[in-house]
Coordinates of C-alpha atoms in Angstrom, one line a residue:
Chain A
M1 CA 168.3 6.9 -30.3
A2 CA 172.0 6.7 -30.1
G3 CA 174.1 9.8 -30.6
T4 CA 176.2 10.6 -33.6
P5 CA 179.6 8.8 -33.7
D6 CA 182.4 11.3 -33.2
N7 CA 184.3 10.5 -36.4
T8 CA 181.7 11.8 -38.8
G9 CA 181.2 15.3 -40.1
A10 CA 178.2 17.6 -40.2
Q11 CA 176.9 16.3 -43.5
A12 CA 177.0 12.7 -42.4
A13 CA 175.3 13.8 -39.1
S14 CA 172.2 14.7 -41.0
M15 CA 172.2 11.2 -42.3
Y16 CA 172.1 9.8 -38.8
E17 CA 169.4 12.3 -37.9
S18 CA 167.1 10.9 -40.6
A19 CA 168.2 7.4 -39.7
A20 CA 166.8 8.0 -36.2
K21 CA 163.3 8.1 -37.6
I22 CA 163.7 4.9 -39.4
Y23 CA 162.7 1.5 -38.1
P24 CA 162.5 -1.7 -40.2
R25 CA 159.2 -1.3 -42.0
E26 CA 159.2 2.4 -42.2
M27 CA 161.7 2.2 -45.1
Q28 CA 160.3 3.6 -48.3
G29 CA 161.4 2.2 -51.6
R30 CA 160.8 -0.2 -54.4
F31 CA 161.0 -3.4 -52.3
A32 CA 159.0 -1.9 -49.4
N33 CA 156.2 -1.2 -51.9
L34 CA 156.5 -4.7 -53.3
S35 CA 156.3 -6.1 -49.9
K36 CA 153.2 -4.1 -49.0
L37 CA 151.6 -5.3 -52.2
A38 CA 152.3 -8.9 -51.3
T39 CA 151.0 -8.4 -47.8
V40 CA 147.7 -6.8 -49.0
T41 CA 147.2 -9.4 -51.7
L42 CA 147.9 -12.4 -49.6
L43 CA 146.1 -11.3 -46.5
G44 CA 143.2 -10.1 -48.7
L45 CA 142.9 -13.5 -50.2
F46 CA 143.1 -15.2 -46.8
Y47 CA 140.3 -13.1 -45.3
A48 CA 138.1 -13.0 -48.5
V49 CA 138.2 -16.6 -49.8
P50 CA 135.9 -18.2 -47.1
W51 CA 133.2 -15.7 -48.1
L52 CA 133.1 -16.7 -51.7
M53 CA 130.0 -18.7 -52.7
W54 CA 129.6 -21.3 -55.4
D55 CA 126.2 -22.8 -56.3
G56 CA 124.7 -21.7 -53.1
R57 CA 127.4 -23.1 -50.8
Q58 CA 130.8 -21.9 -49.7
A59 CA 133.2 -22.1 -52.6
F60 CA 136.2 -23.3 -50.6
L61 CA 135.2 -25.4 -47.6
F62 CA 137.3 -28.1 -45.9
D63 CA 134.3 -29.7 -44.1
L64 CA 136.3 -31.8 -41.6
P65 CA 133.2 -32.7 -39.5
A66 CA 131.6 -34.2 -42.7
R67 CA 135.0 -35.4 -44.1
K68 CA 134.4 -33.7 -47.4
F69 CA 136.4 -30.9 -49.2
Y70 CA 134.6 -28.5 -51.5
L71 CA 136.7 -26.7 -54.0
L72 CA 134.5 -24.7 -56.4
G73 CA 132.5 -27.3 -58.2
L74 CA 134.5 -30.2 -57.0
T75 CA 133.8 -32.3 -54.0
L76 CA 136.8 -34.3 -52.6
W77 CA 136.7 -37.2 -50.2
P78 CA 139.2 -38.9 -48.0
Q79 CA 139.7 -41.3 -50.9
D80 CA 141.0 -38.4 -52.9
F81 CA 143.8 -37.9 -50.5
I82 CA 146.2 -38.4 -53.4
Y83 CA 145.3 -34.9 -54.7
L84 CA 146.3 -33.4 -51.4
A85 CA 149.6 -35.3 -51.4
L86 CA 150.3 -34.2 -55.0
L87 CA 149.5 -30.6 -54.1
L88 CA 151.9 -30.7 -51.2
I89 CA 154.6 -32.2 -53.4
I90 CA 154.0 -29.5 -56.0
A91 CA 154.2 -26.8 -53.3
A92 CA 157.5 -28.2 -52.1
L93 CA 158.9 -28.4 -55.6
S94 CA 157.8 -24.8 -56.3
L95 CA 159.6 -23.7 -53.2
F96 CA 162.8 -25.5 -54.4
F97 CA 162.4 -23.9 -57.9
F98 CA 162.0 -20.4 -56.6
T99 CA 164.7 -20.7 -54.0
A100 CA 167.2 -21.9 -56.6
L101 CA 166.1 -19.1 -59.0
A102 CA 165.8 -16.1 -56.7
G103 CA 166.8 -17.1 -53.2
R104 CA 164.5 -16.6 -50.3
L105 CA 161.6 -14.9 -52.1
W106 CA 159.3 -16.9 -50.0
C107 CA 160.7 -15.6 -46.7
G108 CA 160.7 -12.0 -47.7
F109 CA 157.4 -11.7 -49.4
A110 CA 155.1 -14.7 -49.0
C111 CA 155.6 -16.5 -45.7
P112 CA 152.7 -16.1 -43.4
Q113 CA 155.1 -15.2 -40.6
T114 CA 156.4 -12.2 -42.6
V115 CA 153.0 -11.2 -43.9
W116 CA 151.3 -11.2 -40.6
T117 CA 154.2 -9.5 -38.9
E118 CA 154.0 -6.8 -41.5
A119 CA 150.3 -6.2 -40.7
F120 CA 151.0 -6.2 -36.9
I121 CA 153.9 -3.7 -37.3
W122 CA 151.6 -1.5 -39.3
M123 CA 149.1 -1.4 -36.4
E124 CA 152.0 -0.8 -34.0
Q125 CA 153.1 2.3 -36.0
L126 CA 149.5 3.5 -36.2
T127 CA 149.1 3.6 -32.5
E128 CA 152.6 4.0 -31.0
G129 CA 154.3 6.0 -33.8
M130 CA 157.6 5.6 -35.4
R131 CA 160.6 3.8 -34.1
S132 CA 162.1 6.6 -31.9
Q133 CA 158.7 7.4 -30.5
R134 CA 158.1 3.8 -29.6
M135 CA 161.5 3.6 -27.9
K136 CA 160.8 6.8 -26.0
L137 CA 157.3 5.5 -25.1
D138 CA 158.7 2.2 -23.8
K139 CA 161.2 4.0 -21.5
A140 CA 158.7 6.5 -20.3
P141 CA 156.8 5.9 -17.0
W142 CA 153.2 4.9 -17.2
S143 CA 151.0 7.8 -18.1
W144 CA 147.5 8.3 -19.5
N145 CA 149.1 8.8 -23.0
K146 CA 151.2 5.6 -22.7
L147 CA 148.2 3.6 -21.5
R148 CA 146.0 5.0 -24.3
R149 CA 148.6 4.2 -27.0
K150 CA 149.5 0.7 -25.6
G151 CA 145.9 0.0 -25.0
S152 CA 144.8 0.9 -28.5
K153 CA 147.6 -1.2 -30.0
Q154 CA 146.5 -4.2 -27.9
F155 CA 142.9 -3.6 -28.9
L156 CA 143.8 -3.6 -32.6
W157 CA 146.1 -6.6 -32.3
I158 CA 143.6 -8.7 -30.3
T159 CA 140.7 -7.8 -32.6
F160 CA 142.7 -8.6 -35.7
S161 CA 143.9 -11.9 -34.1
M162 CA 140.3 -12.9 -33.2
W163 CA 139.2 -12.1 -36.7
T164 CA 142.0 -14.2 -38.0
G165 CA 141.0 -17.1 -35.8
F166 CA 137.4 -16.7 -37.0
T167 CA 138.5 -16.7 -40.6
F168 CA 140.7 -19.7 -40.1
V169 CA 137.9 -21.8 -38.6
G170 CA 135.7 -20.4 -41.4
Y171 CA 137.7 -22.6 -43.9
F172 CA 136.5 -25.7 -42.0
I173 CA 133.0 -24.7 -40.8
P174 CA 130.6 -22.7 -43.0
I175 CA 131.7 -19.1 -42.2
R176 CA 128.3 -17.4 -42.6
Q177 CA 126.6 -19.8 -40.2
L178 CA 129.6 -19.5 -37.8
G179 CA 129.2 -15.7 -37.8
I180 CA 125.6 -16.0 -36.9
D181 CA 126.4 -18.5 -34.2
I182 CA 129.1 -16.2 -32.7
V183 CA 126.7 -13.3 -32.6
A184 CA 124.1 -15.5 -30.9
L185 CA 126.8 -16.8 -28.5
N186 CA 126.1 -20.3 -29.6
V187 CA 129.4 -21.6 -30.8
A188 CA 130.4 -25.3 -30.3
G189 CA 133.2 -25.9 -27.9
W190 CA 135.8 -27.2 -30.2
T191 CA 135.1 -24.6 -32.8
L192 CA 135.6 -21.8 -30.3
F193 CA 138.8 -23.5 -29.1
W194 CA 140.4 -23.7 -32.6
G195 CA 139.4 -20.1 -33.3
L196 CA 141.0 -18.9 -30.1
F197 CA 144.0 -21.2 -30.6
Y198 CA 144.7 -19.9 -34.1
G199 CA 144.0 -16.3 -33.0
F200 CA 146.4 -16.6 -30.1
A201 CA 149.1 -18.2 -32.3
T202 CA 148.8 -15.2 -34.7
Y203 CA 149.0 -12.8 -31.8
G204 CA 152.1 -14.4 -30.4
N205 CA 153.9 -15.1 -33.6
A206 CA 153.3 -11.8 -35.4
G207 CA 153.1 -9.5 -32.3
F208 CA 156.0 -10.8 -30.2
M209 CA 158.2 -13.5 -31.7
R210 CA 158.4 -12.0 -35.2
E211 CA 161.7 -12.7 -36.9
Q212 CA 162.9 -14.8 -34.0
V213 CA 160.7 -17.5 -35.5
C214 CA 162.8 -17.3 -38.7
K215 CA 166.1 -17.2 -36.9
Y216 CA 165.6 -19.9 -34.3
M217 CA 162.6 -22.0 -35.2
C218 CA 162.3 -22.2 -39.0
P219 CA 163.8 -25.3 -40.6
Y220 CA 163.6 -23.8 -44.1
A221 CA 165.8 -21.0 -43.0
R222 CA 168.5 -23.5 -42.2
F223 CA 168.3 -25.8 -45.2
Q224 CA 167.5 -23.4 -48.0
S225 CA 171.2 -22.7 -48.5
A226 CA 171.5 -26.2 -49.9
M227 CA 169.4 -25.1 -52.9
F228 CA 171.6 -22.1 -53.6
D229 CA 174.3 -22.1 -56.2
N230 CA 176.5 -19.3 -57.6
D231 CA 173.7 -18.3 -60.0
T232 CA 171.0 -17.9 -57.3
L233 CA 169.8 -14.3 -56.7
I234 CA 170.9 -13.2 -53.3
I235 CA 170.9 -9.8 -51.6
S236 CA 174.5 -8.8 -51.2
Y237 CA 176.8 -6.0 -50.3
D238 CA 179.3 -5.2 -53.0
A239 CA 182.5 -5.2 -50.9
K240 CA 184.7 -4.4 -53.8
R241 CA 182.9 -1.2 -54.4
G242 CA 182.1 -0.3 -50.8
E243 CA 185.4 -0.8 -49.0
P244 CA 187.2 0.8 -47.4
R245 CA 184.1 2.1 -45.7
G246 CA 184.0 5.3 -43.7
G247 CA 182.1 8.4 -42.9
R248 CA 182.8 11.5 -44.9
K249 CA 181.3 14.8 -45.8
R250 CA 179.5 15.0 -49.1
S251 CA 182.0 17.4 -50.4
V252 CA 185.0 15.1 -49.8
D253 CA 186.5 13.6 -52.9
Q254 CA 186.3 9.9 -51.9
A255 CA 189.1 8.8 -54.3
A256 CA 191.5 11.3 -52.7
A257 CA 190.4 10.2 -49.2
G258 CA 190.9 6.6 -50.2
L259 CA 187.3 5.6 -49.3
G260 CA 184.9 3.2 -51.0
D261 CA 181.2 4.0 -51.5
C262 CA 180.0 2.7 -48.1
I263 CA 179.7 5.7 -45.8
D264 CA 179.2 3.4 -42.8
C265 CA 175.9 5.0 -41.9
T266 CA 174.6 1.6 -40.5
L267 CA 171.2 2.3 -42.0
C268 CA 171.2 -1.1 -43.6
V269 CA 171.7 -2.6 -40.1
Q270 CA 169.0 -0.5 -38.5
V271 CA 166.3 -1.4 -41.0
C272 CA 167.2 -5.1 -40.8
P273 CA 164.3 -6.9 -39.0
T274 CA 166.7 -9.8 -38.0
G275 CA 169.4 -7.4 -36.9
I276 CA 172.2 -8.6 -39.1
D277 CA 174.8 -6.6 -40.9
I278 CA 174.5 -7.5 -44.6
R279 CA 178.1 -6.2 -45.1
D280 CA 179.4 -9.3 -43.2
G281 CA 178.2 -11.4 -46.2
L282 CA 175.4 -13.9 -46.7
Q283 CA 173.9 -15.2 -43.4
Y284 CA 171.2 -17.7 -42.8
D285 CA 169.4 -15.1 -40.6
C286 CA 168.8 -13.0 -43.7
I287 CA 165.1 -13.4 -44.8
A288 CA 165.7 -11.5 -48.0
C289 CA 163.1 -8.8 -47.2
A290 CA 165.3 -6.3 -49.2
A291 CA 164.8 -3.5 -46.6
C292 CA 168.6 -2.9 -46.7
I293 CA 168.5 -2.4 -50.5
D294 CA 165.9 0.3 -50.1
A295 CA 167.9 1.8 -47.2
C296 CA 171.2 1.9 -49.0
D297 CA 169.7 3.1 -52.3
S298 CA 168.2 6.1 -50.4
V299 CA 171.6 6.9 -49.0
M300 CA 173.4 6.5 -52.3
D301 CA 170.9 8.9 -53.9
R302 CA 171.6 11.5 -51.3
M303 CA 175.3 11.1 -51.7
N304 CA 175.0 11.2 -55.5
Y305 CA 176.6 7.8 -55.8
S306 CA 175.0 5.2 -58.1
R307 CA 172.5 2.8 -56.5
G308 CA 173.1 -0.8 -55.9
L309 CA 175.9 -1.0 -53.3
V310 CA 173.6 -3.4 -51.6
R311 CA 171.5 -5.2 -54.3
Y312 CA 170.0 -8.4 -55.7
T313 CA 172.9 -10.1 -57.4
T314 CA 174.6 -13.5 -57.7
E315 CA 177.9 -14.9 -56.6
H316 CA 179.0 -15.1 -60.2
A317 CA 178.1 -11.5 -60.9
L318 CA 179.9 -10.3 -57.8
H319 CA 183.0 -12.0 -59.0
G320 CA 182.6 -10.5 -62.5
D321 CA 181.4 -13.7 -64.2
A322 CA 178.3 -14.2 -66.2
T323 CA 175.1 -15.3 -64.5
H324 CA 173.2 -18.3 -65.9
V325 CA 169.5 -18.3 -65.2
L326 CA 169.0 -21.4 -67.4
R327 CA 170.9 -24.1 -65.8
P328 CA 170.3 -27.9 -65.4
R329 CA 168.7 -27.8 -62.0
M330 CA 166.2 -25.2 -63.2
F331 CA 165.2 -27.5 -66.1
V332 CA 164.9 -30.5 -63.8
Y333 CA 162.7 -28.6 -61.3
A334 CA 160.6 -27.0 -64.1
A335 CA 160.1 -30.3 -65.8
L336 CA 159.0 -32.1 -62.6
L337 CA 156.7 -29.2 -61.8
L338 CA 155.1 -29.3 -65.3
V339 CA 154.6 -33.0 -65.2
L340 CA 153.0 -33.0 -61.7
T341 CA 150.8 -30.0 -62.3
T342 CA 149.6 -31.3 -65.6
G343 CA 149.0 -34.7 -64.0
L344 CA 147.0 -33.2 -61.1
I345 CA 144.9 -31.0 -63.3
T346 CA 144.2 -33.8 -65.8
S347 CA 143.2 -36.3 -63.2
M348 CA 141.0 -33.8 -61.4
V349 CA 139.2 -32.8 -64.6
T350 CA 138.8 -36.4 -65.8
R351 CA 138.0 -37.7 -62.4
T352 CA 135.0 -40.1 -62.2
P353 CA 132.8 -39.0 -59.3
L354 CA 132.0 -42.5 -58.2
I355 CA 133.7 -45.0 -55.9
L356 CA 132.9 -48.7 -55.6
D357 CA 134.2 -50.6 -52.7
V358 CA 133.7 -54.4 -52.4
M359 CA 134.5 -56.5 -49.3
R360 CA 133.9 -60.2 -49.3
D361 CA 132.4 -61.6 -46.2
R362 CA 135.4 -63.4 -44.6
N363 CA 133.4 -65.4 -42.1
T364 CA 132.1 -68.0 -44.6
L365 CA 133.9 -69.4 -47.6
Y366 CA 130.8 -70.1 -49.5
R367 CA 127.3 -71.4 -49.0
E368 CA 125.6 -74.2 -50.8
L369 CA 122.0 -73.5 -51.6
P370 CA 119.2 -75.8 -52.8
G371 CA 119.2 -76.2 -56.5
D372 CA 123.0 -76.8 -56.7
L373 CA 123.8 -73.1 -56.3
I374 CA 127.0 -71.7 -54.7
E375 CA 126.7 -68.3 -53.0
N376 CA 129.2 -65.8 -51.7
T377 CA 128.3 -62.7 -49.7
Y378 CA 129.8 -59.2 -50.1
T379 CA 129.4 -55.8 -48.6
V380 CA 129.3 -53.3 -51.5
K381 CA 129.7 -49.6 -50.9
V382 CA 128.7 -47.2 -53.6
I383 CA 129.9 -43.6 -53.0
N384 CA 128.3 -41.0 -55.2
Q385 CA 130.9 -38.2 -55.3
S386 CA 128.8 -35.9 -57.5
N387 CA 126.6 -33.3 -55.9
D388 CA 123.3 -34.7 -57.3
Q389 CA 121.3 -37.8 -56.6
R390 CA 122.0 -40.5 -59.1
N391 CA 121.0 -44.0 -60.1
F392 CA 123.6 -46.7 -60.6
R393 CA 123.5 -50.1 -62.2
L394 CA 125.5 -52.8 -60.4
S395 CA 126.7 -55.9 -62.1
V396 CA 129.3 -58.6 -61.7
A397 CA 131.3 -60.6 -64.2
G398 CA 134.1 -63.1 -64.3
V399 CA 132.3 -66.4 -63.6
T400 CA 129.8 -68.1 -65.9
G401 CA 126.2 -67.6 -64.9
L402 CA 127.1 -65.3 -61.9
T403 CA 124.1 -63.3 -60.8
L404 CA 123.6 -60.7 -58.0
D405 CA 120.9 -61.0 -55.4
G406 CA 119.9 -58.3 -52.9
V407 CA 119.8 -55.5 -55.4
G408 CA 117.2 -54.4 -57.9
E409 CA 117.7 -53.1 -61.4
E410 CA 119.3 -49.9 -60.0
V411 CA 120.3 -48.3 -56.8
T412 CA 119.8 -44.7 -55.8
V413 CA 122.4 -42.8 -54.0
D414 CA 122.2 -39.2 -52.8
G415 CA 124.6 -36.5 -53.9
G416 CA 127.7 -36.9 -51.8
G417 CA 126.1 -40.0 -50.2
L418 CA 127.3 -43.5 -49.4
L419 CA 125.1 -46.6 -49.9
S420 CA 126.2 -49.8 -48.2
L421 CA 124.6 -53.0 -49.6
P422 CA 124.8 -56.6 -48.5
L423 CA 125.0 -58.5 -51.8
R424 CA 124.9 -62.1 -52.6
A425 CA 126.5 -63.5 -55.8
R426 CA 125.4 -66.9 -57.0
T427 CA 126.1 -69.3 -59.7
H428 CA 125.6 -73.0 -60.5
R429 CA 127.9 -75.5 -58.8
D430 CA 129.3 -76.6 -62.1
N431 CA 130.7 -73.1 -62.7
A432 CA 132.3 -72.6 -59.3
Y433 CA 135.5 -74.3 -58.2
G434 CA 138.3 -73.0 -56.1
I435 CA 139.2 -69.3 -56.0
M436 CA 138.0 -67.2 -58.9
E437 CA 138.7 -63.6 -59.8
I438 CA 135.5 -61.6 -60.4
T439 CA 134.9 -57.9 -61.2
F440 CA 132.1 -55.7 -59.9
S441 CA 131.1 -52.7 -61.8
A442 CA 128.8 -49.7 -61.2
T443 CA 127.6 -47.4 -63.9
A444 CA 125.5 -44.3 -63.6
S445 CA 122.3 -44.8 -65.5
D446 CA 122.3 -41.2 -66.8
D447 CA 125.9 -41.2 -68.0
E448 CA 127.7 -44.3 -69.2
S449 CA 131.1 -42.6 -68.9
V450 CA 130.6 -42.5 -65.1
S451 CA 131.6 -46.1 -64.5
V452 CA 134.0 -47.9 -62.2
T453 CA 135.0 -51.4 -61.5
E454 CA 136.4 -53.2 -58.5
D455 CA 138.0 -56.6 -58.3
S456 CA 137.1 -59.3 -55.8
R457 CA 137.0 -63.1 -55.4
F458 CA 134.4 -65.8 -55.6
L459 CA 135.1 -69.0 -53.7
G460 CA 133.7 -72.3 -54.7
P461 CA 134.2 -75.9 -53.5
T462 CA 137.6 -77.4 -54.3
P463 CA 137.1 -80.6 -56.4
Chain B
M30 CA 181.0 -1.4 -34.0
I31 CA 177.3 -1.7 -34.3
S32 CA 175.6 -1.2 -30.9
E33 CA 172.8 -3.5 -29.9
E34 CA 170.4 -0.5 -29.9
Y35 CA 170.7 -0.2 -33.7
R36 CA 169.5 -3.7 -34.2
G37 CA 165.9 -4.4 -34.7
A38 CA 165.8 -7.6 -32.7
K39 CA 167.2 -8.9 -29.4
Q40 CA 169.0 -12.2 -29.3
W41 CA 167.2 -15.0 -27.5
S42 CA 168.9 -17.1 -24.8
R43 CA 169.9 -20.6 -25.6
D44 CA 167.3 -22.1 -23.4
K45 CA 164.5 -20.0 -24.9
Q46 CA 165.7 -21.0 -28.4
A47 CA 165.6 -24.7 -27.4
V48 CA 162.2 -24.5 -25.9
A49 CA 160.7 -22.5 -28.7
T50 CA 162.2 -24.8 -31.4
V51 CA 161.0 -28.0 -29.7
I52 CA 157.4 -26.6 -29.4
W53 CA 157.3 -25.3 -32.9
I54 CA 158.8 -28.2 -34.7
S55 CA 156.7 -30.7 -32.9
F56 CA 153.7 -28.6 -33.7
L57 CA 154.5 -28.8 -37.4
A58 CA 155.1 -32.5 -37.1
A59 CA 151.8 -33.0 -35.3
A60 CA 150.0 -31.0 -37.9
V61 CA 151.4 -33.3 -40.7
A62 CA 150.8 -36.5 -38.7
T63 CA 147.2 -35.4 -37.9
M64 CA 146.5 -34.7 -41.6
L65 CA 147.9 -38.1 -42.8
F66 CA 146.3 -40.1 -40.0
F67 CA 142.8 -38.7 -40.3
A68 CA 142.9 -38.8 -44.1
V69 CA 142.9 -42.6 -43.6
F70 CA 141.0 -43.0 -40.4
D71 CA 137.7 -41.6 -39.4
P72 CA 137.8 -40.5 -35.7
S73 CA 134.2 -41.6 -35.1
D74 CA 134.9 -45.1 -36.4
L75 CA 138.0 -45.3 -34.2
A76 CA 136.0 -44.3 -31.1
H77 CA 133.6 -47.2 -31.8
T78 CA 136.4 -49.6 -32.3
L79 CA 137.8 -48.7 -28.9
D80 CA 134.6 -48.9 -27.1
P81 CA 131.1 -49.2 -28.7
E82 CA 129.7 -47.1 -25.9
L83 CA 132.1 -44.3 -26.5
E84 CA 130.6 -41.3 -28.2
I85 CA 133.2 -38.9 -29.5
G86 CA 132.4 -36.3 -32.2
R87 CA 134.7 -35.9 -35.2
Q88 CA 135.8 -32.5 -34.1
A89 CA 136.8 -33.7 -30.6
G90 CA 138.5 -36.7 -32.3
Y91 CA 140.6 -34.5 -34.5
A92 CA 141.6 -32.3 -31.5
I93 CA 142.5 -35.3 -29.3
G94 CA 144.5 -36.8 -32.2
F95 CA 146.3 -33.5 -32.8
F96 CA 147.3 -33.0 -29.2
F97 CA 148.3 -36.6 -28.8
F98 CA 150.7 -36.3 -31.8
W99 CA 151.9 -32.9 -30.5
V100 CA 152.7 -34.3 -27.0
I101 CA 154.5 -37.4 -28.5
A102 CA 156.5 -35.3 -30.9
A103 CA 157.4 -32.6 -28.3
G104 CA 158.4 -35.3 -25.8
C105 CA 160.7 -36.9 -28.4
S106 CA 162.4 -33.7 -29.6
G107 CA 162.5 -32.3 -26.1
V108 CA 164.4 -35.3 -24.7
T109 CA 166.7 -35.3 -27.8
A110 CA 167.4 -31.6 -27.3
W111 CA 168.0 -32.0 -23.6
L112 CA 170.4 -35.0 -24.2
V113 CA 172.4 -33.2 -26.9
R114 CA 172.7 -30.0 -24.8
T115 CA 173.6 -31.6 -21.5
A116 CA 176.2 -34.0 -23.0
R117 CA 179.7 -33.4 -21.8
K118 CA 181.7 -31.6 -24.5
R119 CA 184.4 -33.6 -26.2
D120 CA 188.0 -32.6 -25.4
A121 CA 189.5 -30.4 -28.1
Q122 CA 192.1 -33.1 -29.0
H123 CA 189.4 -35.6 -29.8
R124 CA 187.6 -33.5 -32.4

């Protein structure tokens, strides 16, 4: 740890002394607690959710090999892609909404990069100790103690990363069976590959790259400022109150000495994971983790100054103007979010778990059959999106006397199954001429409300 | 003046920044492209279209698709970054 700058007195020196023990995440305080809470909640959800069961199967399973998504009681298919698209749009809008409201909340508390880094730093502290101990350890020559500490850190990191990879794959492949397969050393090649890939990415991103990802690689970090306005919550240093900064003894009358509230202890810089000086103003490197607020508050408490020299504030508030939380852009974002979310939920709840797909055979226009009949052939696919086996009635309408051949009264489709039927539609020659629009429909025999239609064409001879 | 030692993180070199950015952004692009592409196309159908004899499982299909997109995207942004960074700087008077 660096020595005490010469221009500070004995009282301030004790500040530096305690600062020496502090490294980013060792900061105690309101926001550090909030951040821990967020980490535990989010990581807890990530690791627990694949183990939840619903009706005897995994509650959340994105079964890519079978091309089906299970979400609680719902089964989604590639045809339901619109839901995924809607969900992504809602996620993006929420990000805009919260960024405009409260700045980079996402970065500081919810981003996987932050959350996993938090967990990795915790393991680092557990094995290698606090910041000064870690720095000493890094400089020290290799010894049994160093090997033991570094070794146990790597052991924890790697085990945690592997478990993360396993959990990640468990969202796509039933996790209980996967666990059994791993114990039996019987894992499919690609499954193993993706598990290791995700595990390794976690290890690299959270163990080594950390906030470098935010500074150099994250697009959101660069464009989020476009969503800021003068009423957005930002973490800022109150220069009017703090300047002129300078070290002083606690006994010194700051007014007489002509000093502001900032004692220039640099604690806010030391705790900053991205290594910026918040006193230089708003910078895009700032991930709004609020560690500097905790740091500065602790110093203000010891100096008996009021808290909040570094605080959550807005540009307007800093300039002495009123802050407006309710402003047009908030209403626009909120309205859009409300409409999309309501739409998504409504359409998911009222969704008909049945898909009918009709393809006309393009090779022949039509066939003439004995008895003055005209016939068109179709490939009809019935996809039963419910989880139980069901019977469906198929029918066609739109042309007088049109009947279906190749299908009985009802067809049976397994739960989550697809039935592909070659069907022939026929009618008398007198009814068929040119191109005619027809409509196929399928209705579940046990529930009339489960019914869908699909348009197609019937071709006849041109007079 | 704040010494480097106080700071939590070291600065990356320009080259390291460029390489990391290209890899990471093309990774994100590939993830999105894979999701969109395979929401529409089934990899096992695609394999049959290419060659009826070809037997590729869905998992392998997804992986091949993902790395294909990643390589394409990384190549594109890599060349872009290289061209931008190696271009001769404009003279001050032309700014």
